[in-house]
Amino acid sequence: MIKHIQIKDYKCLHDENLEIKPFTIVTGVNSAGKSSLIQSVLLPVRRIGKNGQILLDTIVNLTFDTIRNKYYNAKSVRVDIDIDNVHISYHGTNELSLVFLPSEEDAGMPIDIEQNLYYLSANRIGAELHSKISPQFKVGVVGEYIVGSFEKEKSNPLMPELIKDDSSYTLSAQVNYWLSYILDIPTELQTERRLDDVVEVQYKSDGLGNISPFQLGAGVSYLTKMLIMCLRAKKNDVILIENPEIHLHPASQAKVGEFLAFIVRAGIQVIIETHCEH
């Protein structure tokens, strides 16, 4: 898990020294640096793992001029992250570079996106009739592979700490339990593989099946992807989510907070940025 982050002149963050807890909630006004804090974690991760390089280049513009703190006319950018017994330092001037400094106790790779770190951006995909299945990725930064992963893993049993509905220990059963609980109406995600790399997406709601995602509220699809990503995680994984409450009623937003606390109690680190007051 991430223990500590120190940020120097990354975007609007001038000099921040932050202790990161198992459940970390980042709040603030618009343009206060919430997303920048999340992205600061992604910077070194992007460079130390192949998956990060492929996925994050599409959303994080890494030219020096776009990431330096212009208010202070910064000449360098630095991000230091402590992950358990490993220290990672990302230092950039005109030529962005990465220094990876493992401790003597653990010289292995500490973290890699789509392996033990999962990120869902605020610009994620909402309702879709068909979702992609990837042999390499589980989530994708805009959630493009999440439902495909669900189709492949929906019958897999989850670890005991992630079981809320004890009628079945599968990923599918637990996702449907939380969908129904948070939305306050019986809801089930129904998927069926149509091609090797395509899955059809439908729902069953209040006893009525074969419902298109576009016939339900926008929040249902956003919620579904977040639930799948969290429930398929393992102990000590790190989950980063921007705006987990998007398009949900305040009562449902409060239940999302309950769900995320449940995930944290299972030993999974959750870092969110939010405008939600519930």
PDB file of C-alpha atoms in Angstrom:
ATOM      1  CA  MET A   1       0.000   0.000   0.000  1.00  0.00           C
ATOM      2  CA  ILE A   2       0.994   3.619  -0.503  1.00  0.00           C
ATOM      3  CA  LYS A   3       2.165   5.123   2.788  1.00  0.00           C
ATOM      4  CA  HIS A   4       3.436   8.578   1.929  1.00  0.00           C
ATOM      5  CA  ILE A   5       3.551  11.050  -0.971  1.00  0.00           C
ATOM      6  CA  GLN A   6       5.718  14.143  -1.255  1.00  0.00           C
ATOM      7  CA  ILE A   7       5.020  16.463  -4.188  1.00  0.00           C
ATOM      8  CA  LYS A   8       7.103  19.429  -5.283  1.00  0.00           C
ATOM      9  CA  ASP A   9       5.796  21.752  -8.004  1.00  0.00           C
ATOM     10  CA  TYR A  10       3.592  19.307  -9.873  1.00  0.00           C
ATOM     11  CA  LYS A  11       0.908  21.424 -11.533  1.00  0.00           C
ATOM     12  CA  CYS A  12      -0.753  23.528  -8.790  1.00  0.00           C
ATOM     13  CA  LEU A  13       0.796  21.514  -5.939  1.00  0.00           C
ATOM     14  CA  HIS A  14       3.804  23.491  -4.708  1.00  0.00           C
ATOM     15  CA  ASP A  15       5.124  21.647  -1.655  1.00  0.00           C
ATOM     16  CA  GLU A  16       2.905  18.902  -0.258  1.00  0.00           C
ATOM     17  CA  ASN A  17       3.888  16.220   2.239  1.00  0.00           C
ATOM     18  CA  LEU A  18       1.027  13.760   2.689  1.00  0.00           C
ATOM     19  CA  GLU A  19       0.491  10.651   4.761  1.00  0.00           C
ATOM     20  CA  ILE A  20      -1.793   8.280   2.852  1.00  0.00           C
ATOM     21  CA  LYS A  21      -4.205   6.142   4.843  1.00  0.00           C
ATOM     22  CA  PRO A  22      -5.974   2.936   3.759  1.00  0.00           C
ATOM     23  CA  PHE A  23      -9.017   5.100   2.972  1.00  0.00           C
ATOM     24  CA  THR A  24      -7.984   8.540   1.710  1.00  0.00           C
ATOM     25  CA  ILE A  25     -10.577  11.079   0.561  1.00  0.00           C
ATOM     26  CA  VAL A  26      -9.410  14.148  -1.358  1.00  0.00           C
ATOM     27  CA  THR A  27     -11.826  17.081  -1.386  1.00  0.00           C
ATOM     28  CA  GLY A  28     -11.690  20.761  -2.303  1.00  0.00           C
ATOM     29  CA  VAL A  29     -12.951  23.438  -4.646  1.00  0.00           C
ATOM     30  CA  ASN A  30     -12.535  23.250  -8.404  1.00  0.00           C
ATOM     31  CA  SER A  31      -8.919  23.481  -9.587  1.00  0.00           C
ATOM     32  CA  ALA A  32      -7.611  22.998  -6.039  1.00  0.00           C
ATOM     33  CA  GLY A  33      -5.416  20.085  -7.122  1.00  0.00           C
ATOM     34  CA  LYS A  34      -7.520  17.005  -6.345  1.00  0.00           C
ATOM     35  CA  SER A  35      -6.985  15.318  -9.707  1.00  0.00           C
ATOM     36  CA  SER A  36      -3.366  16.472  -9.708  1.00  0.00           C
ATOM     37  CA  LEU A  37      -2.804  14.583  -6.467  1.00  0.00           C
ATOM     38  CA  ILE A  38      -4.238  11.412  -8.030  1.00  0.00           C
ATOM     39  CA  GLN A  39      -2.141  11.908 -11.170  1.00  0.00           C
ATOM     40  CA  SER A  40       1.001  12.418  -9.107  1.00  0.00           C
ATOM     41  CA  VAL A  41       0.681   8.774  -8.059  1.00  0.00           C
ATOM     42  CA  LEU A  42       0.367   7.751 -11.701  1.00  0.00           C
ATOM     43  CA  LEU A  43       3.513   9.559 -12.846  1.00  0.00           C
ATOM     44  CA  PRO A  44       6.091   7.128 -11.438  1.00  0.00           C
ATOM     45  CA  VAL A  45       3.775   4.151 -11.940  1.00  0.00           C
ATOM     46  CA  ARG A  46       3.587   4.998 -15.627  1.00  0.00           C
ATOM     47  CA  ARG A  47       7.338   4.684 -15.958  1.00  0.00           C
ATOM     48  CA  ILE A  48       8.061   1.529 -13.932  1.00  0.00           C
ATOM     49  CA  GLY A  49       5.523  -0.757 -15.562  1.00  0.00           C
ATOM     50  CA  LYS A  50       4.726  -1.611 -19.166  1.00  0.00           C
ATOM     51  CA  ASN A  51       0.981  -1.399 -18.587  1.00  0.00           C
ATOM     52  CA  GLY A  52       1.246   2.119 -17.226  1.00  0.00           C
ATOM     53  CA  GLN A  53       3.197   3.329 -20.229  1.00  0.00           C
ATOM     54  CA  ILE A  54       0.560   2.000 -22.600  1.00  0.00           C
ATOM     55  CA  LEU A  55      -2.514   3.204 -20.723  1.00  0.00           C
ATOM     56  CA  LEU A  56      -1.514   6.455 -19.089  1.00  0.00           C
ATOM     57  CA  ASP A  57       0.138   8.153 -22.044  1.00  0.00           C
ATOM     58  CA  THR A  58      -3.360   8.713 -23.419  1.00  0.00           C
ATOM     59  CA  ILE A  59      -4.526  10.763 -20.424  1.00  0.00           C
ATOM     60  CA  VAL A  60      -1.474  12.304 -18.773  1.00  0.00           C
ATOM     61  CA  ASN A  61       0.353  14.832 -20.934  1.00  0.00           C
ATOM     62  CA  LEU A  62       3.933  14.528 -19.729  1.00  0.00           C
ATOM     63  CA  THR A  63       5.653  17.433 -21.430  1.00  0.00           C
ATOM     64  CA  PHE A  64       7.538  19.352 -18.782  1.00  0.00           C
ATOM     65  CA  ASP A  65       5.766  22.609 -19.518  1.00  0.00           C
ATOM     66  CA  THR A  66       2.329  21.091 -18.889  1.00  0.00           C
ATOM     67  CA  ILE A  67       3.146  19.528 -15.519  1.00  0.00           C
ATOM     68  CA  ARG A  68       5.400  22.132 -13.897  1.00  0.00           C
ATOM     69  CA  ASN A  69       3.991  24.655 -11.428  1.00  0.00           C
ATOM     70  CA  LYS A  70       3.787  27.822 -13.512  1.00  0.00           C
ATOM     71  CA  TYR A  71       2.642  29.993 -10.610  1.00  0.00           C
ATOM     72  CA  TYR A  72       6.051  29.511  -8.985  1.00  0.00           C
ATOM     73  CA  ASN A  73       7.822  29.320 -12.351  1.00  0.00           C
ATOM     74  CA  ALA A  74       9.151  25.930 -11.277  1.00  0.00           C
ATOM     75  CA  LYS A  75      12.302  24.651 -12.957  1.00  0.00           C
ATOM     76  CA  SER A  76      11.776  21.073 -11.812  1.00  0.00           C
ATOM     77  CA  VAL A  77       9.080  18.646 -10.708  1.00  0.00           C
ATOM     78  CA  ARG A  78       9.513  15.965  -8.068  1.00  0.00           C
ATOM     79  CA  VAL A  79       7.215  13.240  -6.740  1.00  0.00           C
ATOM     80  CA  ASP A  80       8.364  10.838  -4.010  1.00  0.00           C
ATOM     81  CA  ILE A  81       6.204   7.874  -3.037  1.00  0.00           C
ATOM     82  CA  ASP A  82       6.718   5.321  -0.278  1.00  0.00           C
ATOM     83  CA  ILE A  83       5.016   1.998  -1.032  1.00  0.00           C
ATOM     84  CA  ASP A  84       5.464  -0.390   1.885  1.00  0.00           C
ATOM     85  CA  ASN A  85       9.262  -0.904   1.979  1.00  0.00           C
ATOM     86  CA  VAL A  86       9.949   0.682  -1.404  1.00  0.00           C
ATOM     87  CA  HIS A  87      10.716   4.311  -2.245  1.00  0.00           C
ATOM     88  CA  ILE A  88      10.072   5.688  -5.738  1.00  0.00           C
ATOM     89  CA  SER A  89      11.327   9.103  -6.782  1.00  0.00           C
ATOM     90  CA  TYR A  90      10.184  10.839  -9.967  1.00  0.00           C
ATOM     91  CA  HIS A  91      12.290  13.883 -10.812  1.00  0.00           C
ATOM     92  CA  GLY A  92      11.833  15.981 -13.911  1.00  0.00           C
ATOM     93  CA  THR A  93      13.541  19.062 -15.335  1.00  0.00           C
ATOM     94  CA  ASN A  94      13.608  19.786 -19.043  1.00  0.00           C
ATOM     95  CA  GLU A  95      14.046  16.079 -19.683  1.00  0.00           C
ATOM     96  CA  LEU A  96      11.652  14.042 -17.555  1.00  0.00           C
ATOM     97  CA  SER A  97      13.346  11.120 -15.870  1.00  0.00           C
ATOM     98  CA  LEU A  98      12.612   8.501 -13.255  1.00  0.00           C
ATOM     99  CA  VAL A  99      14.780   7.271 -10.416  1.00  0.00           C
ATOM    100  CA  PHE A 100      13.508   4.016  -8.918  1.00  0.00           C
ATOM    101  CA  LEU A 101      15.072   3.314  -5.523  1.00  0.00           C
ATOM    102  CA  PRO A 102      13.974   0.031  -3.937  1.00  0.00           C
ATOM    103  CA  SER A 103      14.888  -0.683  -0.347  1.00  0.00           C
ATOM    104  CA  GLU A 104      17.296  -3.468   0.557  1.00  0.00           C
ATOM    105  CA  GLU A 105      14.416  -5.532   1.953  1.00  0.00           C
ATOM    106  CA  ASP A 106      12.455  -5.594  -1.274  1.00  0.00           C
ATOM    107  CA  ALA A 107      14.136  -4.951  -4.586  1.00  0.00           C
ATOM    108  CA  GLY A 108      11.147  -6.088  -6.621  1.00  0.00           C
ATOM    109  CA  MET A 109       8.677  -3.996  -8.577  1.00  0.00           C
ATOM    110  CA  PRO A 110       6.379  -2.445  -5.947  1.00  0.00           C
ATOM    111  CA  ILE A 111       3.388  -1.459  -8.027  1.00  0.00           C
ATOM    112  CA  ASP A 112       2.079  -1.605 -11.575  1.00  0.00           C
ATOM    113  CA  ILE A 113      -1.173  -0.392 -13.013  1.00  0.00           C
ATOM    114  CA  GLU A 114      -3.592  -3.193 -13.908  1.00  0.00           C
ATOM    115  CA  GLN A 115      -1.607  -5.586 -11.696  1.00  0.00           C
ATOM    116  CA  ASN A 116      -2.052  -4.207  -8.190  1.00  0.00           C
ATOM    117  CA  LEU A 117      -3.103  -0.624  -8.891  1.00  0.00           C
ATOM    118  CA  TYR A 118      -6.340   0.288 -10.658  1.00  0.00           C
ATOM    119  CA  TYR A 119      -7.357   3.767 -11.762  1.00  0.00           C
ATOM    120  CA  LEU A 120     -10.740   5.026 -12.921  1.00  0.00           C
ATOM    121  CA  SER A 121     -10.713   8.568 -14.290  1.00  0.00           C
ATOM    122  CA  ALA A 122     -13.499  11.130 -14.134  1.00  0.00           C
ATOM    123  CA  ASN A 123     -13.805  10.852 -17.923  1.00  0.00           C
ATOM    124  CA  ARG A 124     -14.741   7.173 -17.833  1.00  0.00           C
ATOM    125  CA  ILE A 125     -17.210   5.516 -20.187  1.00  0.00           C
ATOM    126  CA  GLY A 126     -20.844   5.395 -19.103  1.00  0.00           C
ATOM    127  CA  ALA A 127     -23.600   3.295 -20.676  1.00  0.00           C
ATOM    128  CA  GLU A 128     -22.560   0.970 -23.508  1.00  0.00           C
ATOM    129  CA  LEU A 129     -24.344  -1.856 -25.307  1.00  0.00           C
ATOM    130  CA  HIS A 130     -21.107  -3.692 -26.029  1.00  0.00           C
ATOM    131  CA  SER A 131     -17.875  -3.755 -24.053  1.00  0.00           C
ATOM    132  CA  LYS A 132     -14.354  -4.810 -24.994  1.00  0.00           C
ATOM    133  CA  ILE A 133     -12.608  -7.921 -23.719  1.00  0.00           C
ATOM    134  CA  SER A 134      -8.840  -7.552 -23.418  1.00  0.00           C
ATOM    135  CA  PRO A 135      -6.337 -10.368 -22.823  1.00  0.00           C
ATOM    136  CA  GLN A 136      -4.001  -7.868 -21.131  1.00  0.00           C
ATOM    137  CA  PHE A 137      -6.030  -5.206 -19.338  1.00  0.00           C
ATOM    138  CA  LYS A 138      -8.681  -5.537 -16.642  1.00  0.00           C
ATOM    139  CA  VAL A 139      -9.966  -1.977 -16.263  1.00  0.00           C
ATOM    140  CA  GLY A 140      -8.505   0.617 -18.626  1.00  0.00           C
ATOM    141  CA  VAL A 141      -8.289   4.231 -17.499  1.00  0.00           C
ATOM    142  CA  VAL A 142     -11.777   5.064 -18.793  1.00  0.00           C
ATOM    143  CA  GLY A 143     -13.259   1.727 -17.768  1.00  0.00           C
ATOM    144  CA  GLU A 144     -13.349   0.345 -21.286  1.00  0.00           C
ATOM    145  CA  TYR A 145     -12.369  -3.186 -20.223  1.00  0.00           C
ATOM    146  CA  ILE A 146     -14.200  -3.542 -16.900  1.00  0.00           C
ATOM    147  CA  VAL A 147     -17.365  -5.260 -18.129  1.00  0.00           C
ATOM    148  CA  GLY A 148     -15.259  -7.531 -20.331  1.00  0.00           C
ATOM    149  CA  SER A 149     -13.306  -8.572 -17.244  1.00  0.00           C
ATOM    150  CA  PHE A 150     -16.599  -9.191 -15.467  1.00  0.00           C
ATOM    151  CA  GLU A 151     -17.728 -11.531 -18.243  1.00  0.00           C
ATOM    152  CA  LYS A 152     -14.524 -13.565 -17.885  1.00  0.00           C
ATOM    153  CA  GLU A 153     -14.520 -13.596 -14.076  1.00  0.00           C
ATOM    154  CA  LYS A 154     -18.188 -13.402 -13.046  1.00  0.00           C
ATOM    155  CA  SER A 155     -18.307 -17.004 -11.830  1.00  0.00           C
ATOM    156  CA  ASN A 156     -15.058 -16.720  -9.870  1.00  0.00           C
ATOM    157  CA  PRO A 157     -15.346 -16.850  -6.062  1.00  0.00           C
ATOM    158  CA  LEU A 158     -14.164 -13.778  -4.172  1.00  0.00           C
ATOM    159  CA  MET A 159     -12.024 -13.741  -1.055  1.00  0.00           C
ATOM    160  CA  PRO A 160     -14.134 -14.103   2.126  1.00  0.00           C
ATOM    161  CA  GLU A 161     -13.581 -10.488   3.184  1.00  0.00           C
ATOM    162  CA  LEU A 162     -15.454  -9.295   0.082  1.00  0.00           C
ATOM    163  CA  ILE A 163     -18.549 -11.423   0.618  1.00  0.00           C
ATOM    164  CA  LYS A 164     -21.634  -9.484   1.661  1.00  0.00           C
ATOM    165  CA  ASP A 165     -24.313 -11.716   0.134  1.00  0.00           C
ATOM    166  CA  ASP A 166     -23.553 -15.222   1.407  1.00  0.00           C
ATOM    167  CA  SER A 167     -26.011 -16.910  -0.977  1.00  0.00           C
ATOM    168  CA  SER A 168     -23.157 -17.065  -3.505  1.00  0.00           C
ATOM    169  CA  TYR A 169     -19.476 -16.161  -3.301  1.00  0.00           C
ATOM    170  CA  THR A 170     -19.107 -15.227  -6.979  1.00  0.00           C
ATOM    171  CA  LEU A 171     -18.155 -11.856  -8.390  1.00  0.00           C
ATOM    172  CA  SER A 172     -21.520 -11.697 -10.164  1.00  0.00           C
ATOM    173  CA  ALA A 173     -23.530 -12.256  -6.985  1.00  0.00           C
ATOM    174  CA  GLN A 174     -21.630  -9.627  -5.013  1.00  0.00           C
ATOM    175  CA  VAL A 175     -21.842  -7.013  -7.794  1.00  0.00           C
ATOM    176  CA  ASN A 176     -25.592  -7.568  -8.061  1.00  0.00           C
ATOM    177  CA  TYR A 177     -26.010  -7.372  -4.282  1.00  0.00           C
ATOM    178  CA  TRP A 178     -24.354  -3.958  -4.136  1.00  0.00           C
ATOM    179  CA  LEU A 179     -26.156  -2.699  -7.254  1.00  0.00           C
ATOM    180  CA  SER A 180     -29.497  -3.545  -5.654  1.00  0.00           C
ATOM    181  CA  TYR A 181     -28.518  -2.155  -2.255  1.00  0.00           C
ATOM    182  CA  ILE A 182     -27.098   1.138  -3.503  1.00  0.00           C
ATOM    183  CA  LEU A 183     -29.870   1.785  -6.056  1.00  0.00           C
ATOM    184  CA  ASP A 184     -32.578   0.562  -3.656  1.00  0.00           C
ATOM    185  CA  ILE A 185     -34.201  -1.590  -6.352  1.00  0.00           C
ATOM    186  CA  PRO A 186     -33.456  -5.211  -7.382  1.00  0.00           C
ATOM    187  CA  THR A 187     -30.872  -4.876 -10.159  1.00  0.00           C
ATOM    188  CA  GLU A 188     -28.698  -7.430 -11.949  1.00  0.00           C
ATOM    189  CA  LEU A 189     -25.957  -7.018 -14.518  1.00  0.00           C
ATOM    190  CA  GLN A 190     -26.412  -9.487 -17.398  1.00  0.00           C
ATOM    191  CA  THR A 191     -23.548 -10.076 -19.829  1.00  0.00           C
ATOM    192  CA  GLU A 192     -23.044 -12.466 -22.729  1.00  0.00           C
ATOM    193  CA  ARG A 193     -19.998 -12.876 -24.931  1.00  0.00           C
ATOM    194  CA  ARG A 194     -20.838 -12.236 -28.592  1.00  0.00           C
ATOM    195  CA  LEU A 195     -17.348 -12.367 -30.125  1.00  0.00           C
ATOM    196  CA  ASP A 196     -13.941 -13.303 -28.743  1.00  0.00           C
ATOM    197  CA  ASP A 197     -13.364  -9.692 -27.744  1.00  0.00           C
ATOM    198  CA  VAL A 198     -16.921  -8.317 -27.388  1.00  0.00           C
ATOM    199  CA  VAL A 199     -19.490  -8.742 -24.624  1.00  0.00           C
ATOM    200  CA  GLU A 200     -23.128  -7.634 -24.766  1.00  0.00           C
ATOM    201  CA  VAL A 201     -24.361  -5.657 -21.755  1.00  0.00           C
ATOM    202  CA  GLN A 202     -27.900  -5.742 -20.372  1.00  0.00           C
ATOM    203  CA  TYR A 203     -29.620  -5.436 -17.006  1.00  0.00           C
ATOM    204  CA  LYS A 204     -32.489  -6.977 -15.112  1.00  0.00           C
ATOM    205  CA  SER A 205     -34.297  -4.409 -12.982  1.00  0.00           C
ATOM    206  CA  ASP A 206     -37.205  -4.962 -10.610  1.00  0.00           C
ATOM    207  CA  GLY A 207     -37.977  -8.320 -12.233  1.00  0.00           C
ATOM    208  CA  LEU A 208     -37.843  -7.091 -15.838  1.00  0.00           C
ATOM    209  CA  GLY A 209     -34.977  -8.512 -17.924  1.00  0.00           C
ATOM    210  CA  ASN A 210     -33.183  -7.646 -21.174  1.00  0.00           C
ATOM    211  CA  ILE A 211     -33.014  -3.951 -20.346  1.00  0.00           C
ATOM    212  CA  SER A 212     -30.527  -1.849 -22.300  1.00  0.00           C
ATOM    213  CA  PRO A 213     -28.106   0.252 -20.227  1.00  0.00           C
ATOM    214  CA  PHE A 214     -29.518   3.252 -22.095  1.00  0.00           C
ATOM    215  CA  GLN A 215     -32.967   2.551 -20.653  1.00  0.00           C
ATOM    216  CA  LEU A 216     -31.658   3.057 -17.129  1.00  0.00           C
ATOM    217  CA  GLY A 217     -30.275   6.116 -15.411  1.00  0.00           C
ATOM    218  CA  ALA A 218     -26.733   7.115 -16.355  1.00  0.00           C
ATOM    219  CA  GLY A 219     -25.541   6.510 -12.818  1.00  0.00           C
ATOM    220  CA  VAL A 220     -26.236   2.768 -13.067  1.00  0.00           C
ATOM    221  CA  SER A 221     -23.501   2.148 -15.644  1.00  0.00           C
ATOM    222  CA  TYR A 222     -20.973   4.328 -13.826  1.00  0.00           C
ATOM    223  CA  LEU A 223     -21.756   2.570 -10.561  1.00  0.00           C
ATOM    224  CA  THR A 224     -21.508  -0.883 -12.149  1.00  0.00           C
ATOM    225  CA  LYS A 225     -17.967  -0.306 -13.388  1.00  0.00           C
ATOM    226  CA  MET A 226     -16.796   0.969 -10.014  1.00  0.00           C
ATOM    227  CA  LEU A 227     -18.314  -2.017  -8.196  1.00  0.00           C
ATOM    228  CA  ILE A 228     -16.660  -4.523 -10.528  1.00  0.00           C
ATOM    229  CA  MET A 229     -13.257  -2.841 -10.271  1.00  0.00           C
ATOM    230  CA  CYS A 230     -13.342  -2.800  -6.469  1.00  0.00           C
ATOM    231  CA  LEU A 231     -14.792  -6.263  -5.907  1.00  0.00           C
ATOM    232  CA  ARG A 232     -12.291  -8.034  -8.166  1.00  0.00           C
ATOM    233  CA  ALA A 233      -9.362  -6.473  -6.283  1.00  0.00           C
ATOM    234  CA  LYS A 234      -7.021  -8.370  -3.954  1.00  0.00           C
ATOM    235  CA  LYS A 235      -5.594  -7.558  -0.539  1.00  0.00           C
ATOM    236  CA  ASN A 236      -3.022  -4.735  -0.609  1.00  0.00           C
ATOM    237  CA  ASP A 237      -4.159  -3.563  -4.057  1.00  0.00           C
ATOM    238  CA  VAL A 238      -4.505   0.197  -4.559  1.00  0.00           C
ATOM    239  CA  ILE A 239      -7.627   1.707  -6.118  1.00  0.00           C
ATOM    240  CA  LEU A 240      -7.775   5.308  -7.373  1.00  0.00           C
ATOM    241  CA  ILE A 241     -11.186   6.708  -8.311  1.00  0.00           C
ATOM    242  CA  GLU A 242     -12.176  10.178  -9.443  1.00  0.00           C
ATOM    243  CA  ASN A 243     -15.766  11.142  -8.607  1.00  0.00           C
ATOM    244  CA  PRO A 244     -17.154   7.768  -7.456  1.00  0.00           C
ATOM    245  CA  GLU A 245     -20.520   9.447  -6.821  1.00  0.00           C
ATOM    246  CA  ILE A 246     -21.077  10.557 -10.425  1.00  0.00           C
ATOM    247  CA  HIS A 247     -24.742  10.706 -11.574  1.00  0.00           C
ATOM    248  CA  LEU A 248     -26.107   9.149  -8.382  1.00  0.00           C
ATOM    249  CA  HIS A 249     -28.873  10.311  -6.037  1.00  0.00           C
ATOM    250  CA  PRO A 250     -27.597  11.601  -2.649  1.00  0.00           C
ATOM    251  CA  ALA A 251     -28.997   8.534  -0.862  1.00  0.00           C
ATOM    252  CA  SER A 252     -27.090   6.285  -3.255  1.00  0.00           C
ATOM    253  CA  GLN A 253     -23.980   8.429  -2.879  1.00  0.00           C
ATOM    254  CA  ALA A 254     -24.034   7.799   0.867  1.00  0.00           C
ATOM    255  CA  LYS A 255     -24.256   4.052   0.228  1.00  0.00           C
ATOM    256  CA  VAL A 256     -21.279   4.277  -2.135  1.00  0.00           C
ATOM    257  CA  GLY A 257     -19.305   5.592   0.829  1.00  0.00           C
ATOM    258  CA  GLU A 258     -20.463   2.586   2.824  1.00  0.00           C
ATOM    259  CA  PHE A 259     -19.371   0.275   0.003  1.00  0.00           C
ATOM    260  CA  LEU A 260     -15.919   1.852  -0.241  1.00  0.00           C
ATOM    261  CA  ALA A 261     -15.441   1.529   3.524  1.00  0.00           C
ATOM    262  CA  PHE A 262     -16.334  -2.162   3.150  1.00  0.00           C
ATOM    263  CA  ILE A 263     -13.659  -2.529   0.464  1.00  0.00           C
ATOM    264  CA  VAL A 264     -11.065  -0.876   2.711  1.00  0.00           C
ATOM    265  CA  ARG A 265     -11.908  -3.218   5.589  1.00  0.00           C
ATOM    266  CA  ALA A 266     -11.073  -6.103   3.235  1.00  0.00           C
ATOM    267  CA  GLY A 267      -7.462  -4.860   3.106  1.00  0.00           C
ATOM    268  CA  ILE A 268      -7.633  -2.875  -0.140  1.00  0.00           C
ATOM    269  CA  GLN A 269      -6.394   0.724  -0.235  1.00  0.00           C
ATOM    270  CA  VAL A 270      -8.859   3.229  -1.689  1.00  0.00           C
ATOM    271  CA  ILE A 271      -7.972   6.801  -2.678  1.00  0.00           C
ATOM    272  CA  ILE A 272     -10.800   8.917  -4.068  1.00  0.00           C
ATOM    273  CA  GLU A 273     -11.291  12.523  -5.083  1.00  0.00           C
ATOM    274  CA  THR A 274     -14.805  13.826  -4.758  1.00  0.00           C
ATOM    275  CA  HIS A 275     -17.151  16.794  -4.578  1.00  0.00           C
ATOM    276  CA  CYS A 276     -19.739  14.703  -2.757  1.00  0.00           C
ATOM    277  CA  GLU A 277     -21.022  15.991   0.589  1.00  0.00           C
ATOM    278  CA  HIS A 278     -22.788  12.740   1.450  1.00  0.00           C
TER     279      HIS A 278
END
